[in-house]
Short mmCIF file of C-alpha atoms and ligand atoms in Angstrom, two decimals:
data_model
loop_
_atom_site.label_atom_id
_atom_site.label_comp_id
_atom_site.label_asym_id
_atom_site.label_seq_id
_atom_site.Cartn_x
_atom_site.Cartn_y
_atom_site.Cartn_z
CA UNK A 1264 -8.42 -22.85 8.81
CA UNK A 1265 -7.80 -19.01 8.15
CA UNK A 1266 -10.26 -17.15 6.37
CA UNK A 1267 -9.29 -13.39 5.49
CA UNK A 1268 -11.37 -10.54 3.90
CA UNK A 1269 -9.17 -8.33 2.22
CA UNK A 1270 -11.14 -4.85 0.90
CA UNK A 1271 -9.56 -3.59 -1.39
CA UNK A 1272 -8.60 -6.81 -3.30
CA UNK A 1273 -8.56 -5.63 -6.70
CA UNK A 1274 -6.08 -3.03 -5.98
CA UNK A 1275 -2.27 -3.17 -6.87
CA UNK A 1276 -1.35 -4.45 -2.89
CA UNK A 1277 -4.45 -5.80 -2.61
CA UNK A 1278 -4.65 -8.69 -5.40
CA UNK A 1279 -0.87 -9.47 -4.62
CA UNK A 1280 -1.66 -10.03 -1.40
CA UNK A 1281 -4.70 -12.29 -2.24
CA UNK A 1282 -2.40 -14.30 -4.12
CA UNK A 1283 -0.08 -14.89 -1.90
CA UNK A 1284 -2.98 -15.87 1.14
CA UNK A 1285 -4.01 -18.43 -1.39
CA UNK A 1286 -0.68 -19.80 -2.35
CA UNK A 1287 -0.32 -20.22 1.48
CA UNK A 1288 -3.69 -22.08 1.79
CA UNK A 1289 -5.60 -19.37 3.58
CA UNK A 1290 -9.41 -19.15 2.07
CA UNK A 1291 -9.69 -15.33 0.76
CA UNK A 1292 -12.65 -13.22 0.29
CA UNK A 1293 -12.32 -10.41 -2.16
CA UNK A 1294 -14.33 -7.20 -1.85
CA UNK A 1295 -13.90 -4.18 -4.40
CA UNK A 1296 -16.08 -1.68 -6.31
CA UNK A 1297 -13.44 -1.11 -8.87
CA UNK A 1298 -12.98 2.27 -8.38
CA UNK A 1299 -9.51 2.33 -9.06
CA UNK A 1300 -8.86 -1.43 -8.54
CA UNK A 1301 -9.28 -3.57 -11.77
CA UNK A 1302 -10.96 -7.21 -12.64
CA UNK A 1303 -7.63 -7.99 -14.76
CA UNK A 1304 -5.85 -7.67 -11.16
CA UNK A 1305 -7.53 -10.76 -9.81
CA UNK A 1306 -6.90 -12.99 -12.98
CA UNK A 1307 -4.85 -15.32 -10.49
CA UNK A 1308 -7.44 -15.17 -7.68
CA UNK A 1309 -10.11 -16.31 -9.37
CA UNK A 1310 -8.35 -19.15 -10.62
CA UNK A 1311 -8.87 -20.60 -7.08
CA UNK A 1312 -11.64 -22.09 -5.32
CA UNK A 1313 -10.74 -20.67 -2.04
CA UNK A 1314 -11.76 -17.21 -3.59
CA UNK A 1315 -14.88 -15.46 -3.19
CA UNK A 1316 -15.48 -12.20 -4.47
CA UNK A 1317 -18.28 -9.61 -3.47
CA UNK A 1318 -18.28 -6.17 -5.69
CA UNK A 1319 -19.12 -3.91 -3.14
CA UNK A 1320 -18.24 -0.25 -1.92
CA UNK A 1321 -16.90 -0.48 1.90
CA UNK A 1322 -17.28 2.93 2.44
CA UNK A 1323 -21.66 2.75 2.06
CA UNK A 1324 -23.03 2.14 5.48
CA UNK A 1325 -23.61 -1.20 5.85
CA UNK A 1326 -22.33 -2.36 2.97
CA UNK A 1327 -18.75 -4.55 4.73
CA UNK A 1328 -21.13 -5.38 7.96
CA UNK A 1329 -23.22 -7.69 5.72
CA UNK A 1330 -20.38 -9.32 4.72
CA UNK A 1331 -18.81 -10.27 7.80
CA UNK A 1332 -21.37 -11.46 9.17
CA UNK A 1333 -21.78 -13.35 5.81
CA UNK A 1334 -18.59 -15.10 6.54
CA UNK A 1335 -16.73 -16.47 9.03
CA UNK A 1336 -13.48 -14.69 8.95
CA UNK A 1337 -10.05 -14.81 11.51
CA UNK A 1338 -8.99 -11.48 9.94
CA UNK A 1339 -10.17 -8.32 7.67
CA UNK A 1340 -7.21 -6.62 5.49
CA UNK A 1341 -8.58 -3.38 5.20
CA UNK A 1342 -6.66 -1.84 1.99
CA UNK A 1343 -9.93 -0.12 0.26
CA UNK A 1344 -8.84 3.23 0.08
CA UNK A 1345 -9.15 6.64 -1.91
CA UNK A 1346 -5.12 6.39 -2.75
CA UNK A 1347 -4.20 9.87 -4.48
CA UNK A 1348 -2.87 12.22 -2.09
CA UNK A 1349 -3.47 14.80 -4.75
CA UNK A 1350 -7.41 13.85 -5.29
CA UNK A 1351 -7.58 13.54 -1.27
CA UNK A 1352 -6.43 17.83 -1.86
CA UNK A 1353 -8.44 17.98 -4.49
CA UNK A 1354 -11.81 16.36 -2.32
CA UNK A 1355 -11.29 16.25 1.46
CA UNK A 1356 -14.97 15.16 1.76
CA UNK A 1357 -14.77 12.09 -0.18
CA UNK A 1358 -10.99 11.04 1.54
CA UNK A 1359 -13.37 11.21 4.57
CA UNK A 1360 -15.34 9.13 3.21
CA UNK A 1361 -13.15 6.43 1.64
CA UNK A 1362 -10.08 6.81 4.31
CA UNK A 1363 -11.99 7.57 7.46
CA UNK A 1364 -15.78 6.53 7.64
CA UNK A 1365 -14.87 3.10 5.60
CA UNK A 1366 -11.88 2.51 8.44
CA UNK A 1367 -14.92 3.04 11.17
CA UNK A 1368 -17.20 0.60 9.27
CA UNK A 1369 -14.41 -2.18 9.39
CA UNK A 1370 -13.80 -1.34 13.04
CA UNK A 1371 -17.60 -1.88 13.93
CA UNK A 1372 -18.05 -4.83 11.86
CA UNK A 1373 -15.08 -6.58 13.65
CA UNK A 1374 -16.53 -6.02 16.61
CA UNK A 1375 -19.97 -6.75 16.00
CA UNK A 1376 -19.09 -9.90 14.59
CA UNK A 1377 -16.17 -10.96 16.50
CA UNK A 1378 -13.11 -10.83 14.03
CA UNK A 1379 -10.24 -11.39 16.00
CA UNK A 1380 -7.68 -9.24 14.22
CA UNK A 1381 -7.68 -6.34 11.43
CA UNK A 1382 -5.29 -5.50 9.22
CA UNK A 1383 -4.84 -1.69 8.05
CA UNK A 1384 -3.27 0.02 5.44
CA UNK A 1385 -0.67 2.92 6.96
CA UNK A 1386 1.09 4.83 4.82
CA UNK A 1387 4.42 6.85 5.66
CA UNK A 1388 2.06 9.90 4.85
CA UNK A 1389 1.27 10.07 8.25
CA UNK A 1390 4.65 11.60 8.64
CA UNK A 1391 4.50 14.40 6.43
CA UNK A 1392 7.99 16.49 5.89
CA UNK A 1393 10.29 15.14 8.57
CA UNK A 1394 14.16 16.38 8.70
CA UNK A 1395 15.44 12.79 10.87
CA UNK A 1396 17.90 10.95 8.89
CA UNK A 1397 15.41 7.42 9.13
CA UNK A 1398 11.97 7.30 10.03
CA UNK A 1399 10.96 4.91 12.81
CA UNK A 1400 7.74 4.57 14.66
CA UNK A 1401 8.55 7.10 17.08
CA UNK A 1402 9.18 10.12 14.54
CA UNK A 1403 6.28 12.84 14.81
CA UNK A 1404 3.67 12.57 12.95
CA UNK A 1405 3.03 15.59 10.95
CA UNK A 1406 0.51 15.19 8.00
CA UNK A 1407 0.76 17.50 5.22
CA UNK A 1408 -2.32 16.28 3.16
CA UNK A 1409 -5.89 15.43 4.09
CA UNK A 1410 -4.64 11.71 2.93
CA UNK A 1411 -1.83 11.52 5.29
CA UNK A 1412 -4.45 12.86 7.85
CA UNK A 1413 -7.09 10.29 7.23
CA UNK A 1414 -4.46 7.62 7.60
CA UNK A 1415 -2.80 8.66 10.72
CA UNK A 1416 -6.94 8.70 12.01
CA UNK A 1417 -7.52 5.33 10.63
CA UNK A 1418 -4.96 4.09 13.02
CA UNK A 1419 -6.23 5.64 16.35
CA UNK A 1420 -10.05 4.31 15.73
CA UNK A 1421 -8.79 0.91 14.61
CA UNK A 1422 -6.45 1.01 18.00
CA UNK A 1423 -9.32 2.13 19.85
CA UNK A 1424 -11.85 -0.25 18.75
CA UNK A 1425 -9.21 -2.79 19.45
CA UNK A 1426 -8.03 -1.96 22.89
CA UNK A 1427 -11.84 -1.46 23.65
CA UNK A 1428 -13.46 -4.74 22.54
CA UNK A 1429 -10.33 -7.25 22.17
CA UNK A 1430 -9.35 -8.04 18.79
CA UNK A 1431 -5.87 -7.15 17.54
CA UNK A 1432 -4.60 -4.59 15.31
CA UNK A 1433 -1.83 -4.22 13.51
CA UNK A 1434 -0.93 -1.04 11.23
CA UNK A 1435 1.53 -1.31 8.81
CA UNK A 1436 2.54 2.53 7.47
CA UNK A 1437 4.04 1.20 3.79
CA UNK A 1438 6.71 3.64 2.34
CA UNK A 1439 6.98 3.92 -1.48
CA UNK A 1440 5.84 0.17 -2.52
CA UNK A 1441 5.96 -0.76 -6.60
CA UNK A 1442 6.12 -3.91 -8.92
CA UNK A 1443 3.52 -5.11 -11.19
CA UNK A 1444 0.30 -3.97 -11.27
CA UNK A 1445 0.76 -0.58 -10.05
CA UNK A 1446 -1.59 2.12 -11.85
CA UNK A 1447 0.63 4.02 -13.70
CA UNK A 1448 -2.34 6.45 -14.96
CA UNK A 1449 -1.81 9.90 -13.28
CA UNK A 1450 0.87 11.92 -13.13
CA UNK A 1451 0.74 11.73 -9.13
CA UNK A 1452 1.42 8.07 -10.07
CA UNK A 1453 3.95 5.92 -8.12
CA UNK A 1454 7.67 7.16 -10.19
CA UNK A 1455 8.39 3.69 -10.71
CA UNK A 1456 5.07 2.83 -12.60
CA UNK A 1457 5.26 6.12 -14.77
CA UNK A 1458 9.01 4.76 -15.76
CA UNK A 1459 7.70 1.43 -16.32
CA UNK A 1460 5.06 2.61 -18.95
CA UNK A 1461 7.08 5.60 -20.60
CA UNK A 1462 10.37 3.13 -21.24
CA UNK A 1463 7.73 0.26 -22.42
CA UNK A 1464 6.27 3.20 -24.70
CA UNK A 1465 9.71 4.07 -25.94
CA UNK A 1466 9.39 7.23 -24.50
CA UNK A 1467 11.69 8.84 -22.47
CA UNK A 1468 11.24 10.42 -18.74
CA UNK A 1469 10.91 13.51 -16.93
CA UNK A 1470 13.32 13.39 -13.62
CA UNK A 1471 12.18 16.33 -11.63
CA UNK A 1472 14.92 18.22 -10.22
CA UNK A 1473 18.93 16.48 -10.42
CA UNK A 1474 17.64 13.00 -9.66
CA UNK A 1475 19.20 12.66 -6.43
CA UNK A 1476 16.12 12.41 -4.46
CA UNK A 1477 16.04 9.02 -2.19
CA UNK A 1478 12.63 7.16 -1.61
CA UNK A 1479 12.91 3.56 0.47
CA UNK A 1480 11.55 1.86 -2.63
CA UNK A 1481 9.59 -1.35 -1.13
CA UNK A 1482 8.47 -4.36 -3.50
CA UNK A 1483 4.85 -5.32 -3.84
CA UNK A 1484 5.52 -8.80 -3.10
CA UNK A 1485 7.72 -7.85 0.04
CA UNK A 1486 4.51 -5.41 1.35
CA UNK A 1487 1.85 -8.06 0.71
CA UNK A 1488 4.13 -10.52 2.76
CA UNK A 1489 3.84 -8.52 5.98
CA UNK A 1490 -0.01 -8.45 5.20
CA UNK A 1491 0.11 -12.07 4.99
CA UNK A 1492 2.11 -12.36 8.27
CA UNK A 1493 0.20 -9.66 10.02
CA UNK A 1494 -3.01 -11.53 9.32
CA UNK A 1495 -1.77 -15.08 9.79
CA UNK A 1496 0.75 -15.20 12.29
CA UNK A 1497 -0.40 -16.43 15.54
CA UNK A 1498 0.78 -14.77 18.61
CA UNK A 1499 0.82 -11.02 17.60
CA UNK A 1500 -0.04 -8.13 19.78
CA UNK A 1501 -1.22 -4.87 18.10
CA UNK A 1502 0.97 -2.40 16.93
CA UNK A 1503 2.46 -0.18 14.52
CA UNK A 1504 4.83 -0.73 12.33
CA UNK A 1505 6.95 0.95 8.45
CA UNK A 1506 6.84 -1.67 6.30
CA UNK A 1507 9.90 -0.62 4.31
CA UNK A 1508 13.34 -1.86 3.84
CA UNK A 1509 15.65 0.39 5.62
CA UNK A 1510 17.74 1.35 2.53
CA UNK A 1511 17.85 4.35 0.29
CA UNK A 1512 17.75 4.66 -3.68
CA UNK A 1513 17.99 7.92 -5.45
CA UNK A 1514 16.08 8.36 -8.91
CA UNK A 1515 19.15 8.60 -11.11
CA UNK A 1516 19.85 5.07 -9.87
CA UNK A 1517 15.78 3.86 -10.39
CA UNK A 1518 16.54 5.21 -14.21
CA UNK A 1519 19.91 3.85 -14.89
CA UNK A 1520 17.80 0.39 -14.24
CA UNK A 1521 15.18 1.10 -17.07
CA UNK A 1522 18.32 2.96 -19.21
CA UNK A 1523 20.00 -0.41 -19.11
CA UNK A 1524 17.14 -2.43 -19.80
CA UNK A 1525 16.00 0.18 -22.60
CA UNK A 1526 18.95 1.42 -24.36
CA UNK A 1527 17.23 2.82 -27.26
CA UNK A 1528 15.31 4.62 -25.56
CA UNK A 1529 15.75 8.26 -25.17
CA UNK A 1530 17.88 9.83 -22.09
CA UNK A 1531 15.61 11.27 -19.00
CA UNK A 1532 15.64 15.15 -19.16
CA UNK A 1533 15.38 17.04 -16.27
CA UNK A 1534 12.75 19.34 -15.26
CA UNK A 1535 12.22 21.67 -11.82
CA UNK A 1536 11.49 19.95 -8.98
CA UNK A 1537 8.00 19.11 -7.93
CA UNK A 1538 6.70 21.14 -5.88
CA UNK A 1539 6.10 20.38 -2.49
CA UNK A 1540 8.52 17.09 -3.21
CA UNK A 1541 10.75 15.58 -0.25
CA UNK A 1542 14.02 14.63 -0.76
CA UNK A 1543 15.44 12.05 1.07
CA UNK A 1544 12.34 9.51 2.60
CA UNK A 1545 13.92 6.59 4.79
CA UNK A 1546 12.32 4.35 7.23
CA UNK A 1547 13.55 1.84 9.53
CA UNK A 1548 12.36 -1.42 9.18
CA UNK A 1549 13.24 -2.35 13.10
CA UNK A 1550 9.66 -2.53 14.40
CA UNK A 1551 8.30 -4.65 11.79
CA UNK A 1552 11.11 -7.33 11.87
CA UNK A 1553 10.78 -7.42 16.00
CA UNK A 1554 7.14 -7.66 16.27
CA UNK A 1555 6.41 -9.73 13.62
CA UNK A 1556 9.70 -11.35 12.45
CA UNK A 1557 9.07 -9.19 8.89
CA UNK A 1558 11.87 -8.35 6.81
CA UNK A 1559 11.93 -7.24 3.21
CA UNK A 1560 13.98 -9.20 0.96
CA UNK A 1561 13.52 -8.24 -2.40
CA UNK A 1562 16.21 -5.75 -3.81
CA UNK A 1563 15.37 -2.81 -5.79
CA UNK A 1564 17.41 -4.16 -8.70
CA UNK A 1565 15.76 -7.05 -8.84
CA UNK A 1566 12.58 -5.54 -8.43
CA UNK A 1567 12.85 -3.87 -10.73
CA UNK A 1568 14.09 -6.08 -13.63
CA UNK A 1569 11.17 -8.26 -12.43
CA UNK A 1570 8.87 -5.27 -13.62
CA UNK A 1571 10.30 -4.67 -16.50
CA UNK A 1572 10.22 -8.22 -17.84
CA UNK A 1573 6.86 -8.73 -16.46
CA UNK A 1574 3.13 -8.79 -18.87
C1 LIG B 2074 4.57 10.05 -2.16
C2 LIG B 2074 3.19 10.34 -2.59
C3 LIG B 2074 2.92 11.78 -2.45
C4 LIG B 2074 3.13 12.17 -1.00
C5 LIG B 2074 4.51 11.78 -0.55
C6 LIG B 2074 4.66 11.93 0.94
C7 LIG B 2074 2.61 8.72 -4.23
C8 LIG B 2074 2.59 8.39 -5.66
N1 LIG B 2074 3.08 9.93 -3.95
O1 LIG B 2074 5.37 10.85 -2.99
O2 LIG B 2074 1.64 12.10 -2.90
O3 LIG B 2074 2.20 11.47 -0.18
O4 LIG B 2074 4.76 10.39 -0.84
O5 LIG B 2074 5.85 11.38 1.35
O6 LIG B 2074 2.23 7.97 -3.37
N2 LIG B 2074 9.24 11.95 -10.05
C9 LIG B 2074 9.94 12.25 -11.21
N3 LIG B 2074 9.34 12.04 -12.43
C10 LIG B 2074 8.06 11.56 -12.53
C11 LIG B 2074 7.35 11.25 -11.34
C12 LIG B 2074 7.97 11.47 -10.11
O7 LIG B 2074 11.08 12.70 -11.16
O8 LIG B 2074 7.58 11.39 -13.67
C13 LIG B 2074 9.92 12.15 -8.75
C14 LIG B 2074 9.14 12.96 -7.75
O9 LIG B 2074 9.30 14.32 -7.99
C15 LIG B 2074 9.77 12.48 -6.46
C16 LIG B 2074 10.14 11.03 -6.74
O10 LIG B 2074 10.10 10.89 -8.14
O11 LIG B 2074 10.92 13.20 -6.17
C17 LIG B 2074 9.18 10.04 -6.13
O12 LIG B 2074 7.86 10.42 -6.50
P1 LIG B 2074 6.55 9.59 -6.07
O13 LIG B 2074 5.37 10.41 -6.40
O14 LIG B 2074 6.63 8.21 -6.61
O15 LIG B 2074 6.70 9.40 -4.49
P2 LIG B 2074 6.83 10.48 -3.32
O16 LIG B 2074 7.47 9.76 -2.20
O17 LIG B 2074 7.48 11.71 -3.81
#
């Protein structure tokens, strides 16, 4: 029997991927402190009796070690994170905290109580501004942003403290990942959350620049899949790999989804570009579907129209 920790677990990937352990049998223990993460999220968790939940922050010393040693676990999702590259700008001292002294604390607590594999939270950040055409695992990694920087450091110690004391690793560097559940409070808010909530308000959006920006627009249920897998599957080495689907959709085409769905709602108007913004951002999903037989299936359409229709 699998038991999984999942920090994090009140987050947008994080519940989804709780729910989807538990459809699959797997006994799930929840930790969160709710700093951005929200009860409402775990609604569907909590239903189930293979749930536990501990309301904790992972990042205070000591805090996650009690925990697993608490419980029995075959894995650790570590998702917990600070998650706004613009507030890890804002305060570099507390993304050290949340992104890189947490990512230590899981590290040591899977070693000093013998969990045999972590699971970490990547993010394409670790890239930063790349000119390739597709992103694969090989690309440089160039952070721009003490967020990007914290992840691409998560990474090495969790590799490290893997190679060093024998439990796997495997990081999984998500690309632009929506669906339900996704915070669409700040204006550094995924797009596809902001256009969810402005075309549910009635209100039109704000398309920075001509709209023909490209993101490789991943689905929440397709990301906590490979969480599922990478915590699961028996038989997996560490490694790193994008979780993303390998195909490109500009902006204009995100908001002739919502404009279809919304007709009465007013046109998107165009403003300058956002500074600092990327254009095109495309991975290659080749790593994740050879290593661990991951591939995303869920197209953006449909996605989409799931969101919209959804609570
Ligand atoms: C993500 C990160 C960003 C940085 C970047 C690095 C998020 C939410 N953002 O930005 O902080 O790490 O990746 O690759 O994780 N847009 C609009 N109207 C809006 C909101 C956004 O036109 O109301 C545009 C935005 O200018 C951009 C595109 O939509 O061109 C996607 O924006 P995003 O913030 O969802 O994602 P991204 O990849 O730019």
């Amino acid at each position: 029997m699998s038991r999984v920790l999942i920090t994090g677990a009140a987050g947008f990937i994080g519940s989804h991927t709780a729910d989807q352990l538990l459809a699959s049998g797997v006994e799930v223990v929840g930790v969160d402190n709710f700093r951005t993460g929200s009860k409402s999220n775990l609604r569907g968790a909590e239903a189930n009796a293979r749930f536990s939940f501990y309301e904790e922050d992972v990042a205070a010393a000591g805090a996650l070690d009690a925990l697993v040693e608490k419980n029995r676990l075959t894995a650790i999702i570590h998702l917990a994170a600070l998650v706004s590259v613009q507030e890890s700008m804002d305060d570099p001292a507390l993304n050290h905290r949340l992104n890189v002294d947490a990512t230590h604390y899981v590290a040591e607590a899977a070693r000093r109580h013998g969990v045999q594999r972590v699971v970490f939270a990547s993010s394409a950040a670790v890239y930063g501004e790349t000119d390739v055409g597709a992103i694969d695992e090989e690309t440089p990694k160039r952070p721009i942003s003490p967020y990007g920087g914290a992840k691409l450091a998560s990474e090495g110690l969790l590799l490290g403290h893997g190679a060093a004391y024998g439990f796997t690793v495997r990081c999984q560097r998500y690309f632009n990942v929506f669906g339900p559940r996704q915070d669409p409070a700040s204006p550094y808010s995924g797009v596809i959350s902001i256009f969810d909530q402005r075309y549910r308000d009635g209100r039109g959006v704000t398309i920075f620049g001509d709209g023909r920006q490209t993101r490789d627009f991943i689905s929440v249920h397709d990301v906590a899949r490979a969480n599922v897998i990478a915590a699961t599957r028996d038989g997996l080495t560490s490694g790193i790999a994008n979780i993303c689907t390998g195909r490109s959709t500009s902006l204009l085409d995100v908001a002739a989804v919502f404009a279809r769905h919304y007709p009465d709602v007013p046109a998107p108007i165009h403003g300058d570009p956002r500074h600092g913004d990327i254009v095109h951002s495309l991975g290659k999903a080749t790593v994740a579907q050879r290593e661990m037989g991951f591939e995303a299936t869920v197209a953006v359409a449909d996605g989409l129209a799931e969101l919209i229709e959804s609570g």
